[in-house]
Coordinates of C-alpha atoms in Angstrom, one line a residue:
Chain A
X16 CA 0.1 0.1 0.0
X17 CA 1.1 3.5 -0.6
X18 CA 0.4 6.4 1.6
X19 CA -0.4 10.0 0.1
X20 CA -0.9 12.7 2.8
X21 CA -0.4 16.3 3.7
X22 CA 0.7 15.4 7.1
X23 CA 2.9 13.3 9.2
X24 CA 1.8 9.6 9.1
X25 CA 4.5 8.0 11.0
X26 CA 2.1 6.5 13.6
X27 CA -0.4 5.3 11.0
X28 CA 2.5 3.6 9.1
X29 CA 3.6 1.9 12.3
X30 CA 0.3 0.6 13.2
X31 CA -0.4 -0.4 9.7
X32 CA 2.7 -2.5 9.8
X33 CA 1.7 -4.1 13.1
X34 CA -1.6 -5.0 11.7
X35 CA 0.2 -6.7 8.8
X36 CA -0.4 -4.2 6.2
X37 CA 2.7 -3.7 4.0
X38 CA 3.4 0.2 3.5
X39 CA 5.5 0.4 0.3
X40 CA 6.0 4.1 0.0
X41 CA 4.6 7.5 1.6
X42 CA 4.2 10.3 -0.8
X43 CA 3.7 13.8 0.2
X44 CA 0.6 15.5 -1.3
X45 CA 1.6 17.9 -3.9
X46 CA 0.7 19.0 -7.4
X47 CA 1.5 16.0 -9.7
X48 CA 2.7 13.8 -6.9
X49 CA 1.0 10.9 -8.8
X50 CA 4.1 10.9 -10.8
X51 CA 6.0 9.6 -8.0
X52 CA 3.7 6.5 -7.7
X53 CA 4.4 3.2 -9.8
X54 CA 1.9 2.4 -12.4
X55 CA 1.3 -1.1 -11.0
X56 CA 0.5 0.1 -7.7
X57 CA -2.4 -1.9 -6.1
X58 CA -3.7 0.1 -3.2
X59 CA -3.4 3.9 -2.1
X60 CA -4.7 5.4 1.1
X61 CA -5.1 9.0 1.0
X62 CA -4.8 10.6 4.6
X63 CA -5.7 14.3 4.4
X64 CA -5.8 16.9 7.3
X65 CA -3.8 20.0 6.8
X66 CA -4.9 20.8 3.3
X67 CA -8.3 22.0 4.9
X68 CA -7.5 22.9 8.5
X69 CA -4.8 25.3 7.6
X70 CA -7.2 27.3 5.5
X71 CA -9.5 27.4 8.7
X72 CA -6.6 28.8 10.5
X73 CA -6.2 31.8 8.2
X74 CA -7.5 35.2 9.8
X75 CA -9.5 36.1 6.6
X76 CA -11.1 32.7 6.0
X77 CA -14.4 33.1 4.2
X78 CA -17.3 30.9 4.6
X79 CA -19.3 32.0 1.7
X80 CA -16.9 31.1 -1.1
X81 CA -17.2 27.3 -0.8
X82 CA -17.3 26.8 -4.6
X83 CA -14.1 28.7 -5.1
X84 CA -12.4 26.9 -2.0
X85 CA -13.2 23.6 -3.5
X86 CA -12.0 24.5 -7.0
X87 CA -8.8 26.1 -5.9
X88 CA -7.8 24.3 -2.7
X89 CA -9.0 21.0 -3.8
X90 CA -7.4 21.2 -7.5
X91 CA -4.3 19.0 -6.3
X92 CA -6.5 16.5 -4.7
X93 CA -8.9 16.6 -7.9
X94 CA -6.0 16.2 -10.3
X95 CA -4.5 13.3 -8.1
X96 CA -7.7 11.3 -7.9
X97 CA -8.7 11.8 -11.7
X98 CA -5.2 10.4 -12.5
X99 CA -5.0 7.6 -9.9
X100 CA -8.5 6.3 -10.6
X101 CA -7.4 5.8 -14.3
X102 CA -4.5 3.7 -13.4
X103 CA -7.1 1.1 -11.8
X104 CA -5.3 1.3 -8.3
X105 CA -7.9 0.8 -5.4
X106 CA -8.0 4.1 -3.6
X107 CA -9.1 4.2 0.2
X108 CA -10.2 7.7 1.1
X109 CA -11.2 8.2 4.7
X110 CA -13.6 11.3 4.9
X111 CA -12.2 14.4 6.5
X112 CA -13.1 14.7 10.2
X113 CA -14.5 17.7 12.0
X114 CA -11.9 19.7 13.7
X115 CA -11.6 20.0 17.6
X116 CA -10.9 23.7 17.5
X117 CA -12.6 24.6 14.1
X118 CA -16.1 23.3 14.9
X119 CA -19.3 24.2 16.1
X120 CA -18.2 23.9 19.6
X121 CA -20.3 26.6 21.5
X122 CA -23.7 25.0 20.8
X123 CA -23.2 21.3 19.4
X124 CA -26.8 20.9 18.8
X125 CA -27.3 23.4 15.9
X126 CA -25.3 24.6 13.0
X127 CA -23.9 28.0 13.9
X128 CA -24.2 30.8 11.2
X129 CA -20.6 30.4 10.2
X130 CA -20.3 26.7 10.5
X131 CA -17.0 24.9 10.2
X132 CA -18.8 21.5 10.7
X133 CA -21.3 22.4 7.8
X134 CA -18.5 23.4 5.7
X135 CA -16.4 20.2 6.3
X136 CA -19.7 18.2 5.5
X137 CA -19.8 20.0 2.4
X138 CA -16.4 19.1 1.3
X139 CA -16.8 15.5 2.0
X140 CA -20.1 15.6 0.2
X141 CA -18.6 17.1 -2.8
X142 CA -15.8 14.5 -3.0
X143 CA -18.3 11.7 -2.6
X144 CA -20.6 13.0 -5.3
X145 CA -17.6 13.5 -7.6
X146 CA -16.0 10.3 -7.3
X147 CA -18.3 7.7 -5.8
X148 CA -19.2 6.3 -9.2
X149 CA -15.9 5.0 -9.5
X150 CA -15.7 1.3 -8.7
X151 CA -12.1 1.7 -7.4
X152 CA -12.5 4.4 -4.8
X153 CA -13.8 3.4 -1.4
X154 CA -14.8 6.1 0.8
X155 CA -14.1 5.2 4.4
X156 CA -16.1 6.7 7.4
X157 CA -12.8 7.8 9.0
X158 CA -12.5 9.5 12.3
X159 CA -15.6 11.5 12.0
X160 CA -14.6 14.2 14.6
X161 CA -11.3 14.8 16.3
X162 CA -11.3 14.8 19.9
X163 CA -9.2 17.4 22.0
X164 CA -7.2 14.4 23.5
X165 CA -5.2 14.6 20.3
X166 CA -4.0 18.1 21.0
X167 CA -0.4 17.1 22.2
X168 CA 0.1 14.8 19.1
X169 CA -1.4 17.2 16.6
X170 CA 1.0 20.0 17.6
X171 CA 4.0 18.1 18.2
X172 CA 3.7 15.7 15.1
X173 CA 1.6 18.1 12.9
X174 CA -0.9 15.0 12.5
X175 CA -4.1 14.1 13.2
X176 CA -3.3 10.4 12.9
X177 CA -2.4 9.4 16.5
X178 CA -2.7 5.8 17.6
X179 CA -6.4 5.8 18.3
X180 CA -7.3 7.5 15.0
X181 CA -5.0 5.4 12.9
X182 CA -6.4 2.3 14.6
X183 CA -9.8 3.5 13.7
X184 CA -9.1 3.9 10.0
X185 CA -7.0 0.7 9.8
X186 CA -9.9 -1.2 11.2
X187 CA -12.2 0.2 8.7
X188 CA -9.9 -0.7 5.9
X189 CA -9.6 -4.3 7.3
X190 CA -13.5 -4.6 7.7
X191 CA -13.8 -3.4 4.2
X192 CA -11.5 -6.2 3.1
X193 CA -13.4 -8.8 5.0
X194 CA -16.8 -7.5 3.4
X195 CA -15.4 -8.6 0.0
X196 CA -15.3 -12.3 1.1
X197 CA -19.0 -12.5 2.1
X198 CA -20.5 -14.8 -0.3
X199 CA -23.3 -13.1 -2.0
X200 CA -26.9 -14.6 -2.4
X201 CA -28.9 -14.5 -5.3
X202 CA -32.6 -15.5 -4.6
X203 CA -34.9 -14.9 -1.8
X204 CA -37.9 -17.4 -1.4
X205 CA -40.5 -16.2 0.9
X206 CA -43.6 -17.4 2.6
X207 CA -46.8 -15.5 2.4
X208 CA -49.0 -15.6 5.6
X209 CA -47.6 -13.8 8.5
X210 CA -44.5 -13.2 6.5
X211 CA -45.4 -10.4 3.9
X212 CA -49.0 -9.8 5.3
X213 CA -50.3 -10.2 8.7
X214 CA -52.9 -13.1 9.0
X215 CA -53.8 -16.4 7.4
X216 CA -55.5 -15.7 4.0
X217 CA -57.3 -19.2 4.2
X218 CA -58.8 -18.3 7.6
X219 CA -59.0 -14.6 7.3
X220 CA -60.0 -14.1 3.7
X221 CA -58.5 -11.4 1.4
X222 CA -60.0 -8.6 3.3
X223 CA -58.9 -9.9 6.6
X224 CA -55.2 -9.7 6.1
X225 CA -53.4 -6.6 7.1
X226 CA -50.6 -5.0 5.1
X227 CA -51.7 -1.4 4.7
X228 CA -50.2 1.7 6.3
X229 CA -53.7 2.6 7.9
X230 CA -53.0 0.2 11.0
X231 CA -49.6 -0.4 12.8
X232 CA -49.1 -4.2 12.2
X233 CA -50.1 -3.5 8.6
X234 CA -47.5 -0.8 8.2
X235 CA -44.7 -3.1 9.5
X236 CA -45.6 -5.6 6.8
X237 CA -46.1 -3.0 4.1
X238 CA -42.5 -1.9 5.1
X239 CA -41.3 -5.5 4.9
X240 CA -42.7 -5.7 1.4
X241 CA -41.0 -2.4 0.5
X242 CA -37.5 -3.8 1.7
X243 CA -38.1 -7.1 -0.3
X244 CA -38.8 -5.0 -3.4
X245 CA -35.8 -2.9 -2.7
X246 CA -33.8 -6.1 -2.6
X247 CA -35.3 -7.1 -6.0
X248 CA -34.1 -3.7 -7.5
X249 CA -30.7 -4.5 -6.2
X250 CA -30.5 -7.6 -7.9
X251 CA -32.1 -10.4 -5.8
X252 CA -34.7 -12.6 -7.6
X253 CA -37.8 -12.9 -5.6
X254 CA -39.8 -16.2 -5.5
X255 CA -42.9 -17.5 -3.4
X256 CA -43.2 -20.7 -1.5
X257 CA -46.4 -21.0 0.4
X258 CA -48.8 -23.7 1.7
X259 CA -52.0 -22.1 0.6
X260 CA -54.6 -22.2 -2.1
X261 CA -52.8 -21.0 -5.0
X262 CA -55.6 -19.0 -6.7
X263 CA -56.6 -17.2 -3.5
X264 CA -52.9 -16.5 -2.5
X265 CA -51.8 -15.2 -5.7
X266 CA -54.9 -12.9 -5.9
X267 CA -54.1 -11.5 -2.7
X268 CA -50.4 -11.1 -3.6
X269 CA -50.9 -9.2 -6.8
X270 CA -54.5 -7.9 -6.6
X271 CA -54.9 -6.7 -2.9
X272 CA -55.1 -3.0 -3.0
X273 CA -52.4 -2.7 -0.2
X274 CA -50.0 -5.3 -1.7
X275 CA -46.9 -3.9 -3.4
X276 CA -46.1 -6.9 -5.5
X277 CA -46.9 -7.1 -9.1
X278 CA -46.5 -10.2 -11.2
X279 CA -43.3 -8.9 -12.9
X280 CA -41.7 -8.9 -9.3
X281 CA -41.9 -12.5 -8.8
X282 CA -39.7 -14.8 -10.8
X283 CA -41.2 -18.1 -9.7
X284 CA -43.7 -19.4 -7.2
X285 CA -45.1 -22.7 -5.6
X286 CA -48.2 -22.4 -3.9
X287 CA -49.5 -25.8 -2.9
X288 CA -49.6 -28.3 0.1
X289 CA -46.3 -30.1 -0.7
X290 CA -43.1 -29.8 1.6
X291 CA -41.7 -26.5 1.5
X292 CA -38.2 -28.0 1.0
X293 CA -39.5 -29.7 -2.2
X294 CA -41.0 -26.7 -3.5
X295 CA -37.7 -24.8 -2.8
X296 CA -35.5 -27.3 -4.8
X297 CA -38.0 -27.1 -7.8
X298 CA -37.6 -23.3 -7.7
X299 CA -33.8 -23.4 -7.5
X300 CA -33.8 -26.3 -10.3
X301 CA -35.9 -23.9 -12.5
X302 CA -33.8 -21.0 -12.0
X303 CA -30.5 -22.9 -12.0
X304 CA -29.6 -21.5 -8.8
X305 CA -28.1 -23.4 -6.0
X306 CA -29.8 -23.6 -2.6
X307 CA -26.4 -22.4 -1.2
X308 CA -27.2 -19.0 -2.9
X309 CA -30.7 -18.9 -1.5
X310 CA -32.3 -17.1 1.5
X311 CA -35.5 -18.6 2.7
X312 CA -38.0 -16.3 4.7
X313 CA -40.7 -17.8 6.8
X314 CA -42.5 -17.2 10.2
X315 CA -42.9 -20.9 11.2
X316 CA -40.4 -22.7 13.3
X317 CA -41.6 -26.0 12.0
X318 CA -41.3 -24.9 8.2
X319 CA -37.7 -23.2 8.9
X320 CA -36.6 -26.5 10.7
X321 CA -38.1 -28.7 7.6
X322 CA -36.3 -26.7 5.1
X323 CA -33.0 -26.4 7.1
X324 CA -33.1 -30.2 7.5
X325 CA -33.7 -31.0 3.8
X326 CA -32.1 -28.1 2.0
X327 CA -28.6 -28.4 3.2
X328 CA -26.7 -25.1 3.0
X329 CA -29.7 -22.9 2.6
X330 CA -29.8 -19.6 4.6
X331 CA -33.0 -19.1 6.6
X332 CA -34.4 -15.9 7.8
X333 CA -37.2 -16.4 10.4
X334 CA -39.6 -13.8 11.0
X335 CA -38.8 -12.2 14.7
X336 CA -41.3 -12.9 17.4
X337 CA -41.5 -9.1 18.1
X338 CA -42.9 -8.1 14.7
X339 CA -41.9 -4.4 15.2
X340 CA -38.4 -5.6 14.8
X341 CA -39.0 -7.4 11.6
X342 CA -38.1 -4.4 9.1
X343 CA -35.0 -3.4 11.0
X344 CA -33.6 -7.1 11.0
X345 CA -34.7 -7.8 7.5
X346 CA -32.9 -4.8 6.3
X347 CA -29.8 -5.2 8.4
X348 CA -29.1 -9.1 7.6
X349 CA -25.9 -9.9 6.2
X350 CA -27.7 -12.5 4.0
X351 CA -28.9 -9.6 2.1
X352 CA -25.7 -7.8 1.5
X353 CA -24.9 -7.4 -2.1
X354 CA -21.9 -5.0 -2.2
X355 CA -22.0 -2.5 -5.1
X356 CA -24.6 -2.5 -7.7
X357 CA -24.4 -2.4 -11.7
X358 CA -27.1 -2.3 -14.4
X359 CA -27.2 -6.0 -14.5
X360 CA -28.4 -6.2 -10.8
X361 CA -31.2 -3.9 -11.6
X362 CA -32.3 -6.0 -14.7
X363 CA -31.9 -9.4 -13.1
X364 CA -35.7 -10.2 -12.5
X365 CA -36.4 -9.2 -16.2
X366 CA -33.3 -11.3 -17.5
X367 CA -34.8 -14.4 -15.8
X368 CA -38.2 -13.7 -17.1
X369 CA -36.8 -13.1 -20.6
X370 CA -35.1 -16.5 -20.2
X371 CA -38.6 -18.2 -19.6
X372 CA -39.6 -16.6 -23.0
X373 CA -36.6 -18.2 -24.7
X374 CA -37.4 -21.4 -23.1
X375 CA -40.9 -21.1 -24.4
X376 CA -39.8 -20.6 -27.8
X377 CA -37.3 -23.5 -27.5
X378 CA -40.3 -25.7 -26.5
X379 CA -42.3 -24.5 -29.6
X380 CA -39.4 -25.1 -32.2
X381 CA -38.8 -28.7 -30.6
X382 CA -42.5 -29.4 -30.7
X383 CA -42.5 -28.6 -34.3
X384 CA -39.4 -31.0 -34.8
X385 CA -37.1 -28.2 -35.0
X386 CA -33.4 -28.3 -34.2
X387 CA -31.3 -26.5 -31.7
X388 CA -29.6 -24.5 -34.6
X389 CA -33.1 -23.6 -35.6
X390 CA -33.9 -22.4 -32.2
X391 CA -30.7 -20.3 -31.8
X392 CA -31.2 -18.9 -35.2
X393 CA -34.7 -17.7 -34.2
X394 CA -33.5 -15.8 -31.2
X395 CA -31.1 -13.8 -33.5
X396 CA -28.3 -13.8 -30.9
X397 CA -25.4 -11.2 -30.9
X398 CA -22.4 -11.8 -29.0
X399 CA -20.0 -8.8 -28.4
X400 CA -16.4 -9.5 -27.2
X401 CA -14.3 -6.7 -25.7
X402 CA -10.9 -6.7 -24.2
X403 CA -10.9 -5.8 -20.4
X404 CA -8.5 -2.9 -19.5
X405 CA -7.5 -1.4 -16.1
X406 CA -10.0 1.4 -17.2
X407 CA -12.9 -0.7 -18.1
X408 CA -16.0 0.7 -16.7
X409 CA -17.6 -2.6 -16.1
X410 CA -15.1 -4.1 -13.5
X411 CA -17.9 -4.2 -10.8
X412 CA -19.8 -6.6 -13.1
X413 CA -16.8 -8.7 -13.9
X414 CA -15.9 -9.2 -10.5
X415 CA -19.6 -10.0 -9.4
X416 CA -19.8 -12.6 -12.1
X417 CA -16.5 -14.3 -11.1
X418 CA -18.0 -14.3 -7.5
X419 CA -21.4 -15.6 -8.4
X420 CA -20.4 -18.2 -11.2
X421 CA -20.0 -21.7 -9.8
X422 CA -21.1 -24.2 -12.5
X423 CA -19.1 -22.8 -15.5
X424 CA -16.0 -21.7 -13.9
X425 CA -12.7 -23.1 -15.0
X426 CA -10.9 -22.6 -11.7
X427 CA -13.2 -21.4 -9.2
X428 CA -11.2 -18.3 -8.7
X429 CA -12.7 -15.4 -6.8
X430 CA -11.9 -11.9 -7.5
X431 CA -11.9 -8.4 -5.8
X432 CA -10.9 -5.2 -7.4
X433 CA -7.3 -5.7 -6.2
X434 CA -6.9 -9.1 -7.6
X435 CA -8.5 -8.1 -11.0
X436 CA -6.3 -5.0 -11.3
X437 CA -3.3 -7.2 -10.6
X438 CA -4.3 -9.5 -13.5
X439 CA -4.8 -6.6 -15.7
X440 CA -1.7 -4.7 -14.9
X441 CA 0.4 -7.8 -15.7
X442 CA -0.5 -7.5 -19.2
X443 CA -2.5 -10.7 -19.4
X444 CA -5.3 -11.0 -22.1
X445 CA -8.7 -10.8 -20.7
X446 CA -12.0 -10.4 -22.7
X447 CA -15.6 -10.2 -21.7
X448 CA -18.6 -11.0 -23.5
X449 CA -22.0 -9.4 -23.6
X450 CA -25.1 -11.1 -25.2
X451 CA -28.4 -9.8 -26.6
X452 CA -31.1 -11.2 -28.8
X453 CA -34.4 -10.4 -30.0
X454 CA -36.0 -11.1 -26.5
X455 CA -33.6 -8.6 -24.7
X456 CA -30.1 -8.0 -23.4
X457 CA -28.3 -10.6 -21.2
X458 CA -25.7 -8.0 -20.4
X459 CA -22.2 -9.2 -19.5
X460 CA -22.3 -12.8 -19.2
X461 CA -18.7 -14.2 -19.7
X462 CA -15.2 -13.7 -19.0
X463 CA -12.1 -15.4 -20.3
X464 CA -8.5 -14.7 -19.4
X465 CA -5.1 -16.1 -20.4
X466 CA -1.4 -15.5 -20.2
X467 CA 1.3 -16.2 -22.8
X468 CA 4.4 -17.8 -21.3
X469 CA 6.5 -17.2 -24.6
X470 CA 5.5 -20.6 -25.9
X471 CA 2.1 -21.4 -25.0
X472 CA -1.0 -20.0 -24.3
X473 CA -2.6 -20.7 -20.8
X474 CA -6.3 -20.2 -20.1
X475 CA -6.3 -19.2 -16.3
X476 CA -9.9 -18.1 -16.0
X477 CA -13.0 -18.8 -18.0
X478 CA -16.5 -18.1 -16.6
X479 CA -19.9 -18.1 -18.1
X480 CA -23.3 -17.3 -16.7
X481 CA -25.5 -20.0 -16.4
X482 CA -28.3 -18.0 -18.0
X483 CA -26.7 -18.4 -21.3
X484 CA -25.5 -22.2 -21.3
X485 CA -26.2 -24.1 -24.5
X486 CA -26.3 -21.1 -26.9
X487 CA -22.9 -21.5 -28.3
X488 CA -21.6 -18.5 -26.3
X489 CA -19.1 -21.0 -24.4
X490 CA -17.6 -21.9 -27.8
X491 CA -17.5 -18.4 -29.4
X492 CA -15.8 -16.7 -26.2
X493 CA -12.8 -18.6 -27.3
X494 CA -12.4 -16.9 -30.4
X495 CA -10.1 -13.9 -29.2
X496 CA -7.8 -16.6 -27.5
X497 CA -7.9 -18.9 -30.8
X498 CA -6.9 -15.5 -32.7
X499 CA -4.1 -14.9 -30.4
X500 CA -2.8 -18.3 -30.4
X501 CA -2.9 -18.4 -34.2
X502 CA -0.9 -15.3 -34.3
X503 CA 1.8 -16.6 -32.0
X504 CA 1.6 -20.1 -33.4
X505 CA 1.3 -21.5 -30.1
X506 CA -0.9 -24.3 -28.3
X507 CA -3.4 -23.5 -25.7
X508 CA -3.8 -25.1 -22.2
X509 CA -6.6 -24.9 -19.8
X510 CA -5.8 -24.7 -16.2
X511 CA -8.7 -26.5 -15.1
X512 CA -9.4 -26.9 -11.2
X513 CA -12.1 -29.3 -10.0
X514 CA -14.0 -27.3 -7.3
X515 CA -16.7 -29.9 -6.9
X516 CA -19.2 -27.5 -8.3
X517 CA -18.0 -26.8 -11.7
X518 CA -18.8 -29.9 -13.5
X519 CA -20.3 -28.1 -16.7
X520 CA -17.0 -26.5 -17.1
X521 CA -15.4 -29.8 -16.7
X522 CA -17.6 -31.5 -19.3
X523 CA -17.0 -28.7 -21.8
X524 CA -13.4 -28.5 -21.5
X525 CA -13.1 -32.5 -21.6
X526 CA -15.1 -32.8 -24.7
X527 CA -13.3 -29.8 -26.5
X528 CA -9.7 -30.5 -25.5
X529 CA -7.5 -33.5 -25.1
X530 CA -6.4 -33.5 -21.4
X531 CA -6.9 -29.9 -21.3
X532 CA -4.9 -29.2 -24.2
X533 CA -5.6 -27.9 -27.6
X534 CA -2.9 -28.2 -30.5
X535 CA -2.3 -25.3 -33.0
X536 CA -3.8 -27.7 -35.7
X537 CA -7.1 -28.3 -33.7
X538 CA -7.3 -24.5 -32.9
X539 CA -7.4 -23.6 -36.6
X540 CA -10.1 -26.4 -37.0
X541 CA -12.3 -25.2 -34.2
X542 CA -12.0 -21.6 -35.3
X543 CA -13.4 -22.4 -38.8
X544 CA -16.1 -24.6 -37.1
X545 CA -17.0 -21.9 -34.6
X546 CA -17.1 -19.2 -37.1
X547 CA -20.0 -21.0 -38.7
X548 CA -22.3 -21.2 -35.6
X549 CA -25.6 -19.2 -36.0
X550 CA -24.6 -16.4 -33.5
X551 CA -23.5 -13.0 -34.8
X552 CA -20.2 -12.2 -33.0
X553 CA -19.1 -8.6 -32.9
X554 CA -15.4 -8.5 -32.4
X555 CA -14.5 -5.3 -30.5
X556 CA -11.0 -6.4 -29.3
Chain B
X25 CA 6.5 12.8 45.1
X26 CA 7.1 9.8 43.0
X27 CA 9.8 7.4 43.7
X28 CA 12.7 6.9 41.4
X29 CA 11.6 3.3 40.8
X30 CA 8.3 4.3 39.6
X31 CA 9.7 7.0 37.3
X32 CA 12.0 4.2 35.8
X33 CA 9.1 1.7 35.5
X34 CA 7.1 4.4 33.6
X35 CA 10.0 5.0 31.4
X36 CA 10.6 1.3 30.7
X37 CA 6.9 0.9 30.0
X38 CA 6.8 3.8 27.5
X39 CA 10.1 2.3 25.9
X40 CA 8.3 -0.9 25.4
X41 CA 5.1 0.5 23.9
X42 CA 7.0 2.7 21.3
X43 CA 10.1 0.9 20.3
X44 CA 9.6 -2.4 18.4
X45 CA 13.2 -3.6 19.3
X46 CA 12.7 -2.5 23.0
X47 CA 14.8 -5.4 24.2
X48 CA 17.8 -3.5 22.8
X49 CA 17.5 -0.9 25.3
X50 CA 18.2 -0.4 28.8
X51 CA 18.5 2.6 31.2
X52 CA 21.9 3.1 30.3
X53 CA 21.2 3.4 26.6
X54 CA 21.5 6.6 24.7
X55 CA 18.2 8.4 24.5
X56 CA 19.1 11.7 22.6
X57 CA 22.3 12.8 21.1
X58 CA 24.9 11.7 18.5
X59 CA 25.1 8.1 19.8
X60 CA 21.3 7.5 19.9
X61 CA 19.7 5.1 17.3
X62 CA 16.3 5.9 18.2
X63 CA 14.3 7.8 15.5
X64 CA 13.5 11.5 16.4
X65 CA 9.8 10.8 16.1
X66 CA 10.1 7.8 18.4
X67 CA 12.0 10.1 20.9
X68 CA 8.9 12.6 20.8
X69 CA 6.5 9.5 21.3
X70 CA 8.2 8.2 24.3
X71 CA 8.3 11.8 25.9
X72 CA 4.4 12.2 25.2
X73 CA 3.7 8.7 26.5
X74 CA 5.8 9.3 29.8
X75 CA 3.8 12.8 30.0
X76 CA 0.6 10.8 29.7
X77 CA 1.5 8.1 32.4
X78 CA 2.5 10.9 34.8
X79 CA -0.9 12.7 34.2
X80 CA -2.6 9.3 35.1
X81 CA -0.7 9.4 38.5
X82 CA -1.7 12.9 39.1
X83 CA 1.3 15.0 37.7
X84 CA -0.3 17.2 35.2
X85 CA 0.9 19.9 32.9
X86 CA 4.6 18.9 32.5
X87 CA 6.1 19.8 29.2
X88 CA 9.0 17.5 29.1
X89 CA 9.7 17.8 25.4
X90 CA 11.4 21.3 25.5
X91 CA 13.5 20.4 28.8
X92 CA 14.6 17.3 27.2
X93 CA 15.7 19.0 24.0
X94 CA 17.7 21.8 26.0
X95 CA 20.3 18.9 26.4
X96 CA 22.5 17.7 23.6
X97 CA 23.0 14.2 25.1
X98 CA 20.9 12.1 27.4
X99 CA 20.8 8.6 28.4
X100 CA 17.7 7.0 29.7
X101 CA 18.9 7.3 33.1
X102 CA 19.5 11.0 32.6
X103 CA 16.1 11.3 31.2
X104 CA 14.8 9.7 34.4
X105 CA 16.6 12.1 36.5
X106 CA 15.4 15.0 34.5
X107 CA 11.7 13.8 35.1
X108 CA 12.4 13.3 38.9
X109 CA 13.8 17.0 39.0
X110 CA 10.8 18.3 37.1
X111 CA 8.0 16.8 39.2
X112 CA 9.6 16.8 42.4
X113 CA 10.4 20.5 42.3

């Protein structure tokens, strides 16, 4: 890690080293200081203090000229961030804390007319607004407010980073790194009665269940519905599993005036009297999602136990006994943590629904004794292949795809921004594929990466979303690698690692290769064969 | 009043907390001066920590930093004498 700072960071460095963080270099914040930072630098932390506080100390400091202040005084930091973000390094930026002298100290309960606190909040807000859309900048919550206890260190060391504050920032950095390891879920399957409305539809009738804002308990369930729909917006798929009369339950779910759900929100449902574990397994099979990636929400101890017993590895969220805690617990449970969002997340339910349409077309074509080729042709599939660079704007989605893909995943490798940047910086060849057809867009669905050792080409990563299996995308994503191998007159080796969950990948590679190896002769043959497949390939690499 | 042994104990604790290779030092090691192998920033930190620990024992408001740097050379034992002189005066 490299530290860039406008103040003394000696204590921070010391504590970072004790916490196992390697500090490679400390760079003083100055115009064009980014030139002192190596291009392949992976992590940078920017520790600001005096840049702002020294302005507060000026006799003629003006509160009104905020925009001027930001443009002029922050030019160095703006230039620095703009240049560093393009390099692909991950930048940690603890927000600037309120000062212990230059603060609203007389009356801490309101903003004074010339408020230092408000001024600092505006600076942090402006920086956040300006740079938050970059995937490789992480705004840490930082120290928040400097305590007067820091006075001695502040004056003797010219630094706000004493032991306590350094530990605070380092803990936030380490906690962020831990959060990257959380295995993200994909599907929420929920019960209906006493889970998304109060009451039992079979006993209380549609008019008897409560989910509207006019009564306190109804408001709790209304809030729960809102939270589930927010999760759907963020990329979760929503499905229903309930022991109920199907017609009655779906009528209540979609037509009750207070229900927030529409048919488009629910990707699949099983409303019947079968065991819930059986229904859940069916839904997972239909959506091609593992129970390991699924959260089940129910109010009954019995149902939760039955599902836990029979769907090994599923995550279970039980509705709390104190119903008023339900919205808070649902919105704060780590099962529902998804990290940063991308445009594919927001369209995930639509994409699964589109896939259902494709299956319907497939069934129609097969019924008419058509072939797979005929079906693929009828879909008018376009595959766009692009090279991934450190500046690629969709690195978040690429990382997410690596971390969510298990079945077609050559090695099972998981990535974060840091590891991906490492791959890209090392001049390896990485490509992503995006698919669209006449039904809709599937977005970014595949990544392939290889390195050239001077003799052979080694495919070290190859992933494909389960949504597009069997549409020749797995074959066509190899084309850029084939092109490169042919240009270098080299063979290709696939570095397959059996993870126990990547059988699809294993079968594909074993059919395609001879012991994970493709000779140049075979590469040329396959290239000719694949170029005739009924998919339009748009080559952007 | 603080006994000399208490002052030495505070000093040793501070050395242990600040210096990674604290086992290399004892009261006869050079604290400041040409022969000191301690980084200046660690020196300031040791002084600050001693002041904090003295404050915890009720000896508030001592600025040992200036007094220390009035000397060109000090061993830890000299620094201990300086502390004793300051707080017991």
